Short mmCIF file of C-alpha atoms and ligand atoms in Angstrom, two decimals:
data_model
loop_
_atom_site.label_atom_id
_atom_site.label_comp_id
_atom_site.label_asym_id
_atom_site.label_seq_id
_atom_site.Cartn_x
_atom_site.Cartn_y
_atom_site.Cartn_z
CA MET A 196 21.62 -3.18 12.23
CA GLN A 197 23.79 -6.56 10.92
CA VAL A 198 25.54 -5.14 6.82
CA TYR A 199 25.21 -8.62 5.19
CA THR A 200 28.04 -9.33 2.24
CA LEU A 201 28.28 -12.32 0.12
CA LYS A 202 31.11 -11.55 -2.49
CA ASN A 203 33.62 -13.22 -5.52
CA ASN A 204 36.26 -11.83 -7.51
CA TYR A 205 33.99 -10.09 -9.26
CA ILE A 206 30.76 -9.44 -7.36
CA GLU A 207 30.21 -8.27 -3.65
CA ILE A 208 26.33 -7.38 -2.81
CA ASP A 209 25.55 -6.10 0.51
CA PHE A 210 22.07 -6.81 2.31
CA ILE A 211 21.02 -5.78 6.44
CA PRO A 212 17.99 -8.39 8.12
CA ARG A 213 15.42 -4.98 8.16
CA GLY A 214 13.65 -6.35 4.54
CA GLY A 215 16.26 -8.36 3.98
CA GLN A 216 17.03 -4.23 1.57
CA ILE A 217 19.66 -5.88 -0.90
CA ILE A 218 21.43 -2.39 0.13
CA ALA A 219 24.42 -2.45 -2.51
CA ILE A 220 26.03 -4.43 -4.90
CA ARG A 221 29.21 -3.34 -7.10
CA VAL A 222 30.47 -4.51 -10.35
CA PRO A 223 33.27 -4.22 -13.01
CA ASP A 224 32.81 -2.80 -15.95
CA ALA A 225 35.10 -4.57 -19.07
CA ASN A 226 37.58 -1.81 -18.29
CA GLY A 227 38.03 -3.38 -13.82
CA ASN A 228 35.93 -0.01 -12.52
CA VAL A 229 33.97 -0.67 -9.79
CA ALA A 230 30.45 0.67 -9.40
CA ASP A 231 27.88 -0.05 -6.95
CA VAL A 232 24.47 -1.16 -9.12
CA VAL A 233 21.64 -0.34 -6.97
CA VAL A 234 19.75 2.68 -6.24
CA GLY A 235 19.84 3.64 -2.23
CA TYR A 236 22.26 5.90 0.26
CA ASP A 237 25.40 6.20 1.08
CA THR A 238 24.96 4.97 4.81
CA LEU A 239 23.05 2.78 6.88
CA GLU A 240 21.50 5.41 9.01
CA GLU A 241 19.71 6.81 5.96
CA THR A 242 19.15 3.58 5.01
CA LEU A 243 16.84 3.42 7.61
CA ALA A 244 15.35 6.34 7.40
CA GLY A 245 14.46 6.68 3.40
CA ASP A 246 12.43 4.30 1.47
CA GLY A 247 11.87 1.01 2.99
CA TYR A 248 11.50 -0.81 -1.09
CA PHE A 249 14.52 0.21 -2.04
CA GLY A 250 16.43 -4.16 -2.63
CA ALA A 251 13.52 -4.83 -0.30
CA LEU A 252 11.86 -8.69 -0.61
CA CYS A 253 8.30 -7.65 -0.60
CA GLY A 254 4.97 -9.62 0.24
CA ARG A 255 3.03 -11.47 1.67
CA TYR A 256 1.42 -10.45 -1.28
CA ALA A 257 4.01 -7.93 -3.80
CA ASN A 258 2.73 -5.32 -5.91
CA ARG A 259 -0.89 -4.81 -5.52
CA ILE A 260 -4.66 -5.72 -4.81
CA VAL A 261 -7.08 -3.74 -5.90
CA LYS A 262 -9.07 -1.82 -2.64
CA GLY A 263 -6.83 -5.03 -0.70
CA ARG A 264 -10.31 -7.34 -1.44
CA PHE A 265 -10.43 -10.93 -2.10
CA GLU A 266 -12.22 -14.01 -1.45
CA ILE A 267 -10.99 -17.72 -1.51
CA ASP A 268 -13.22 -20.54 -1.29
CA GLY A 269 -15.79 -17.18 0.04
CA GLU A 270 -14.31 -16.16 2.25
CA LYS A 271 -13.93 -11.76 2.25
CA PHE A 272 -11.10 -11.00 2.61
CA GLN A 273 -10.35 -7.45 3.95
CA LEU A 274 -6.48 -5.94 3.70
CA ASP A 275 -4.89 -2.35 4.70
CA CYS A 276 -5.46 0.31 1.35
CA ASN A 277 -1.23 2.02 1.76
CA ASN A 278 -1.60 3.05 -1.54
CA GLU A 279 -4.25 5.27 -2.16
CA THR A 280 -7.27 2.52 -3.42
CA ASN A 281 -5.14 -0.16 -3.56
CA HIS A 282 -2.68 -3.11 -1.25
CA LEU A 283 0.89 -2.66 -2.65
CA HIS A 284 3.47 -4.72 -1.60
CA GLY A 285 1.89 -6.55 1.73
CA GLY A 286 0.82 -3.34 3.26
CA PHE A 287 2.56 -0.43 5.59
CA ASP A 288 4.07 -3.18 7.81
CA GLY A 289 4.77 -5.14 4.76
CA PHE A 290 7.56 -8.04 4.28
CA HIS A 291 9.67 -5.10 3.12
CA ALA A 292 9.10 -3.20 6.91
CA ARG A 293 10.97 -6.76 9.46
CA ASN A 294 13.88 -7.50 10.74
CA TRP A 295 13.98 -11.69 9.16
CA GLU A 296 16.15 -13.90 10.92
CA VAL A 297 19.71 -14.38 8.82
CA ASN A 298 22.09 -17.13 8.32
CA ALA A 299 24.71 -18.14 6.67
CA LEU A 300 24.20 -21.39 5.08
CA VAL A 301 27.01 -23.68 3.33
CA SER A 302 25.04 -25.63 0.03
CA GLU A 303 26.73 -27.14 -2.25
CA LYS A 304 25.04 -24.88 -5.40
CA TYR A 305 26.56 -21.47 -4.10
CA THR A 306 29.96 -20.32 -3.76
CA GLN A 307 28.54 -17.91 -0.41
CA ALA A 308 25.64 -18.47 -0.07
CA TYR A 309 22.44 -16.90 3.95
CA GLN A 310 18.62 -17.62 4.09
CA LEU A 311 17.12 -15.11 5.14
CA LYS A 312 13.35 -16.25 7.72
CA LEU A 313 10.36 -15.09 8.74
CA SER A 314 7.39 -16.20 10.05
CA SER A 315 4.44 -14.13 9.59
CA GLU A 316 1.27 -15.33 12.12
CA ASP A 317 -2.20 -16.25 11.37
CA GLY A 318 -4.16 -12.37 9.62
CA ASP A 319 -0.96 -10.20 9.69
CA GLN A 320 -2.54 -7.80 7.70
CA ASN A 321 -5.70 -9.21 7.35
CA TYR A 322 -4.32 -12.22 5.56
CA PRO A 323 -5.30 -15.72 6.16
CA GLY A 324 -2.55 -18.32 7.75
CA LYS A 325 0.53 -18.34 9.60
CA LEU A 326 2.73 -18.47 6.30
CA ASP A 327 6.85 -19.65 7.39
CA VAL A 328 9.11 -18.47 4.44
CA SER A 329 12.80 -18.75 3.70
CA VAL A 330 14.46 -16.37 1.33
CA THR A 331 17.62 -17.62 0.65
CA TYR A 332 21.05 -15.24 -1.48
CA GLY A 333 23.20 -17.39 -3.13
CA LEU A 334 25.97 -16.44 -5.27
CA THR A 335 27.70 -18.00 -7.90
CA ASN A 336 30.83 -18.32 -9.50
CA ASN A 337 28.66 -16.83 -12.44
CA ASN A 338 28.70 -14.13 -10.45
CA GLU A 339 25.22 -14.64 -10.62
CA LEU A 340 23.15 -13.51 -6.86
CA VAL A 341 20.26 -16.00 -6.76
CA ILE A 342 16.92 -15.12 -4.87
CA GLU A 343 15.66 -18.38 -4.13
CA TYR A 344 11.86 -18.13 -2.52
CA GLU A 345 9.92 -21.31 0.30
CA ALA A 346 6.96 -20.27 2.22
CA GLU A 347 4.22 -23.12 3.53
CA THR A 348 1.10 -21.78 4.96
CA SER A 349 -1.41 -23.49 8.35
CA LYS A 350 -4.50 -22.08 5.40
CA PRO A 351 -5.48 -21.25 1.94
CA THR A 352 -3.84 -17.69 1.88
CA VAL A 353 -2.24 -15.65 -2.20
CA ILE A 354 1.50 -14.99 -2.04
CA ASN A 355 2.87 -12.78 -4.35
CA LEU A 356 6.97 -12.08 -3.29
CA THR A 357 9.36 -10.23 -4.72
CA SER A 358 12.91 -8.55 -4.83
CA HIS A 359 12.69 -4.91 -5.76
CA PRO A 360 15.79 -3.30 -5.73
CA TYR A 361 16.34 -0.64 -9.23
CA PHE A 362 19.35 -0.89 -11.65
CA ASN A 363 21.30 1.36 -12.61
CA LEU A 364 24.55 0.39 -13.96
CA HIS A 365 25.83 3.36 -15.09
CA GLY A 366 26.37 3.13 -11.39
CA ALA A 367 23.77 4.27 -8.75
CA GLY A 368 24.24 8.24 -8.44
CA ASN A 369 25.73 8.81 -11.74
CA GLY A 370 23.08 10.23 -13.38
CA SER A 371 19.83 8.38 -14.85
CA ALA A 372 19.20 4.90 -16.46
CA VAL A 373 17.47 6.05 -18.92
CA ASN A 374 19.83 5.02 -21.53
CA HIS A 375 20.01 1.66 -20.42
CA GLU A 376 18.75 -0.64 -23.25
CA LEU A 377 16.00 -3.20 -22.07
CA GLN A 378 15.26 -5.93 -23.91
CA LEU A 379 12.26 -8.97 -22.57
CA ASN A 380 10.95 -12.53 -22.86
CA ALA A 381 7.85 -10.70 -23.31
CA SER A 382 5.60 -10.33 -26.44
CA ARG A 383 2.58 -9.36 -24.07
CA TYR A 384 1.94 -7.10 -21.23
CA THR A 385 -0.98 -5.92 -18.85
CA PRO A 386 -1.75 -2.99 -19.39
CA ILE A 387 -3.35 -0.58 -16.18
CA SER A 388 -7.33 0.68 -15.73
CA ALA A 389 -7.27 4.38 -14.87
CA SER A 390 -9.73 3.58 -12.71
CA LEU A 391 -8.06 0.77 -10.99
CA GLY A 392 -5.02 1.87 -10.85
CA THR A 393 -3.24 -1.32 -11.05
CA THR A 394 -3.94 -4.54 -14.33
CA SER A 395 -7.44 -3.98 -16.23
CA GLY A 396 -7.37 -7.65 -16.74
CA GLU A 397 -6.46 -7.63 -20.00
CA ILE A 398 -3.60 -9.41 -21.68
CA ALA A 399 -2.34 -6.69 -25.08
CA SER A 400 0.47 -7.89 -27.37
CA VAL A 401 3.28 -5.52 -27.06
CA ILE A 402 3.25 -4.68 -30.78
CA ASP A 403 2.76 -1.43 -31.69
CA THR A 404 3.29 0.05 -28.40
CA PRO A 405 6.14 1.64 -26.60
CA PHE A 406 6.25 -1.51 -24.54
CA ASP A 407 7.81 -4.27 -27.34
CA PHE A 408 10.80 -4.65 -25.87
CA THR A 409 11.64 -8.20 -27.80
CA SER A 410 14.79 -6.31 -28.90
CA PRO A 411 16.81 -4.21 -27.07
CA LYS A 412 15.89 -0.74 -27.29
CA SER A 413 16.17 2.58 -24.54
CA VAL A 414 13.81 3.09 -21.33
CA LYS A 415 13.69 6.36 -23.02
CA LEU A 416 11.90 5.85 -26.41
CA ALA A 417 9.12 4.24 -25.11
CA CYS A 418 9.18 6.77 -21.22
CA GLU A 419 8.89 9.39 -23.82
CA SER A 420 6.21 7.73 -26.16
CA ASN A 421 2.60 9.29 -26.46
CA HIS A 422 1.11 5.64 -25.03
CA GLU A 423 -1.51 7.34 -22.63
CA GLN A 424 -0.64 3.02 -21.07
CA ILE A 425 2.48 5.52 -20.82
CA ASN A 426 1.29 9.06 -18.83
CA LEU A 427 -0.60 7.11 -16.82
CA PHE A 428 1.46 5.97 -14.55
CA ASP A 429 4.59 8.32 -16.14
CA GLY A 430 6.47 6.39 -17.90
CA ILE A 431 6.54 2.31 -18.00
CA ASP A 432 4.81 1.12 -14.79
CA HIS A 433 3.61 -3.19 -15.85
CA ASN A 434 3.81 -5.79 -15.52
CA PHE A 435 5.12 -8.33 -18.45
CA VAL A 436 3.67 -11.49 -19.59
CA ILE A 437 7.47 -13.62 -19.46
CA ASP A 438 6.79 -15.64 -23.51
CA HIS A 439 6.24 -19.10 -22.36
CA TYR A 440 6.46 -19.58 -19.25
CA ASP A 441 5.97 -23.55 -18.03
CA GLY A 442 7.10 -23.22 -14.07
CA SER A 443 11.36 -23.45 -15.55
CA VAL A 444 13.66 -21.09 -15.17
CA ARG A 445 14.15 -19.10 -18.45
CA LEU A 446 16.26 -16.08 -19.01
CA ALA A 447 12.73 -13.00 -18.71
CA GLY A 448 14.79 -10.16 -19.94
CA THR A 449 18.39 -8.19 -19.88
CA LEU A 450 19.20 -4.86 -18.48
CA MET A 451 22.46 -3.15 -20.82
CA ASP A 452 24.12 -0.15 -20.13
CA PRO A 453 25.58 1.36 -23.61
CA GLU A 454 28.18 3.62 -21.84
CA SER A 455 29.79 1.42 -19.63
CA GLY A 456 29.02 -1.97 -21.46
CA ARG A 457 27.09 -3.58 -17.90
CA LYS A 458 24.51 -5.55 -18.53
CA MET A 459 22.76 -7.86 -16.61
CA GLU A 460 20.93 -10.38 -17.03
CA VAL A 461 17.76 -12.20 -15.26
CA TYR A 462 15.96 -15.06 -15.18
CA THR A 463 13.15 -16.68 -13.11
CA ASP A 464 10.36 -19.27 -13.43
CA GLN A 465 7.56 -16.74 -12.18
CA PRO A 466 4.46 -15.64 -14.39
CA GLY A 467 5.30 -12.07 -14.88
CA ILE A 468 8.40 -9.12 -14.87
CA GLN A 469 7.46 -5.65 -13.63
CA ILE A 470 9.15 -3.29 -14.90
CA TYR A 471 8.89 -0.12 -13.16
CA THR A 472 11.01 3.02 -13.88
CA GLY A 473 10.61 5.31 -10.90
CA ALA A 474 7.85 7.58 -11.61
CA HIS A 475 7.76 8.60 -7.67
CA PHE A 476 10.25 9.25 -8.03
CA ASP A 477 11.15 13.57 -8.21
CA GLY A 478 14.22 14.72 -6.78
CA SER A 479 13.61 15.48 -2.77
CA THR A 480 15.67 12.59 -1.93
CA LYS A 481 19.46 12.10 -1.76
CA GLY A 482 20.91 9.52 -2.48
CA LYS A 483 24.08 7.35 -2.88
CA LYS A 484 26.66 10.50 -3.70
CA GLY A 485 25.03 12.13 -3.46
CA ALA A 486 22.93 13.01 -6.23
CA PRO A 487 18.99 13.39 -5.55
CA ILE A 488 16.77 10.36 -5.94
CA GLU A 489 14.81 11.70 -10.43
CA GLN A 490 12.75 9.60 -11.59
CA CYS A 491 14.87 6.53 -13.50
CA ALA A 492 16.90 7.26 -11.66
CA GLY A 493 17.00 3.06 -11.03
CA ILE A 494 14.49 0.11 -13.68
CA ALA A 495 13.27 -2.64 -11.13
CA MET A 496 13.30 -5.62 -12.55
CA GLU A 497 10.82 -7.62 -10.59
CA THR A 498 9.74 -11.00 -11.04
CA GLN A 499 6.26 -11.97 -9.82
CA ILE A 500 2.82 -13.05 -10.46
CA PHE A 501 0.84 -10.29 -12.16
CA PRO A 502 -0.90 -7.50 -10.37
CA ASN A 503 -4.46 -8.72 -8.99
CA SER A 504 -4.15 -12.12 -9.53
CA PRO A 505 -6.71 -12.94 -6.62
CA ASN A 506 -9.38 -11.52 -8.48
CA TYR A 507 -8.50 -12.51 -11.82
CA GLU A 508 -9.23 -15.85 -13.20
CA HIS A 509 -6.63 -15.83 -15.60
CA PHE A 510 -4.41 -14.49 -14.19
CA PRO A 511 -2.17 -16.83 -12.43
CA ASN A 512 -2.92 -18.84 -9.79
CA ALA A 513 -2.32 -16.80 -6.41
CA ILE A 514 -3.52 -18.90 -3.34
CA LEU A 515 -1.38 -20.77 -1.31
CA GLN A 516 -2.91 -23.95 0.06
CA PRO A 517 -1.76 -25.72 3.77
CA GLY A 518 0.43 -28.76 2.22
CA GLU A 519 1.68 -27.43 -0.69
CA LYS A 520 5.16 -25.00 -1.01
CA TYR A 521 5.24 -21.23 -2.35
CA LYS A 522 8.81 -21.63 -4.47
CA HIS A 523 10.09 -18.68 -6.63
CA ILE A 524 13.30 -18.48 -7.84
CA CYS A 525 14.86 -14.57 -9.57
CA ILE A 526 18.52 -15.23 -10.80
CA TYR A 527 20.06 -11.24 -11.23
CA LYS A 528 23.29 -12.52 -13.62
CA PHE A 529 26.27 -9.57 -14.47
CA CYS A 530 28.07 -9.90 -17.46
C1 BGC B 107 5.52 -0.35 -7.58
C2 BGC B 107 4.91 0.42 -8.45
C3 BGC B 107 5.15 1.09 -6.32
C4 BGC B 107 7.23 1.05 -6.13
C5 BGC B 107 6.99 0.85 -4.47
C6 BGC B 107 7.01 -0.91 -7.84
O1 BGC B 107 6.11 -1.90 -7.94
O2 BGC B 107 4.86 -1.48 -9.63
O3 BGC B 107 3.69 1.39 -9.29
O4 BGC B 107 5.62 2.41 -7.00
O5 BGC B 107 7.31 -0.37 -5.61
O6 BGC B 107 8.03 1.30 -4.58
#
């Protein structure tokens, strides 16, 4: 498996064709000390055998669809239930598990870029329609990793693509990210129903809850709260509703490590962002620097439409029609 690298004088990003997995992002702190800020493994061998979602492209529908069921124009579809009773991240053989075709891309927008392509057959994981997907990883002079998604379908289908790195701005393997400060331009979030295992359909205010990141706040404060929504998933595993969504690219949130001073801004044109503090990491596997991967080893910030949108009419549209183009931009900017 080849490792591709995007780099400029400040930042270096490694990825592989399997899942388009971003396996390393090396950035300096204010004193020029470089750290690799994404959770993962030290070797390619461990990466290929390890958690396939680390830094991966997820699809066809990232996040959950309740019981793997949805309908389009009265036709019922049943997807894999690979996450207890739900469908997660496109199923057992989701896009994270595929070998993407990778080609260098020359574009005025980027100092360096690669285009990743995948063709998902009609009926793949039981999704309707042949879906042709292209994802660009572009690096700019402003130290932004820009991820541009595009897709077209042959039949009406559902789609929600995302990228799944876990960020630890202190450096992966250098302890927990729990003391990172998070700020989100989101005054609402989508609470989880314990029985459904994902969004209940409610859109609730974050005010007076641990989910209020409208001003920068330590992730630890939220994770240590006794709020029933935090207890449900042992931390944050929630979708936040980005304020003033209108389909244009806007700042969704900022993650900051007070110790190193490293900061990352996330911009997107999507209506939601999933924040996940890695509840399922139990320290049983070793990651970078041989350190056990524990809860909050890193924080995922996944731009997306809302979980289980195909089953809620008041959630953003998840259906892609033939002749339309799915477009999604996510920018991780290192400051
Ligand atoms: C989800 C988590 C899930 C994880 C798997 C995240 O996007 O929100 O619930 O366990 O992906 O890697």
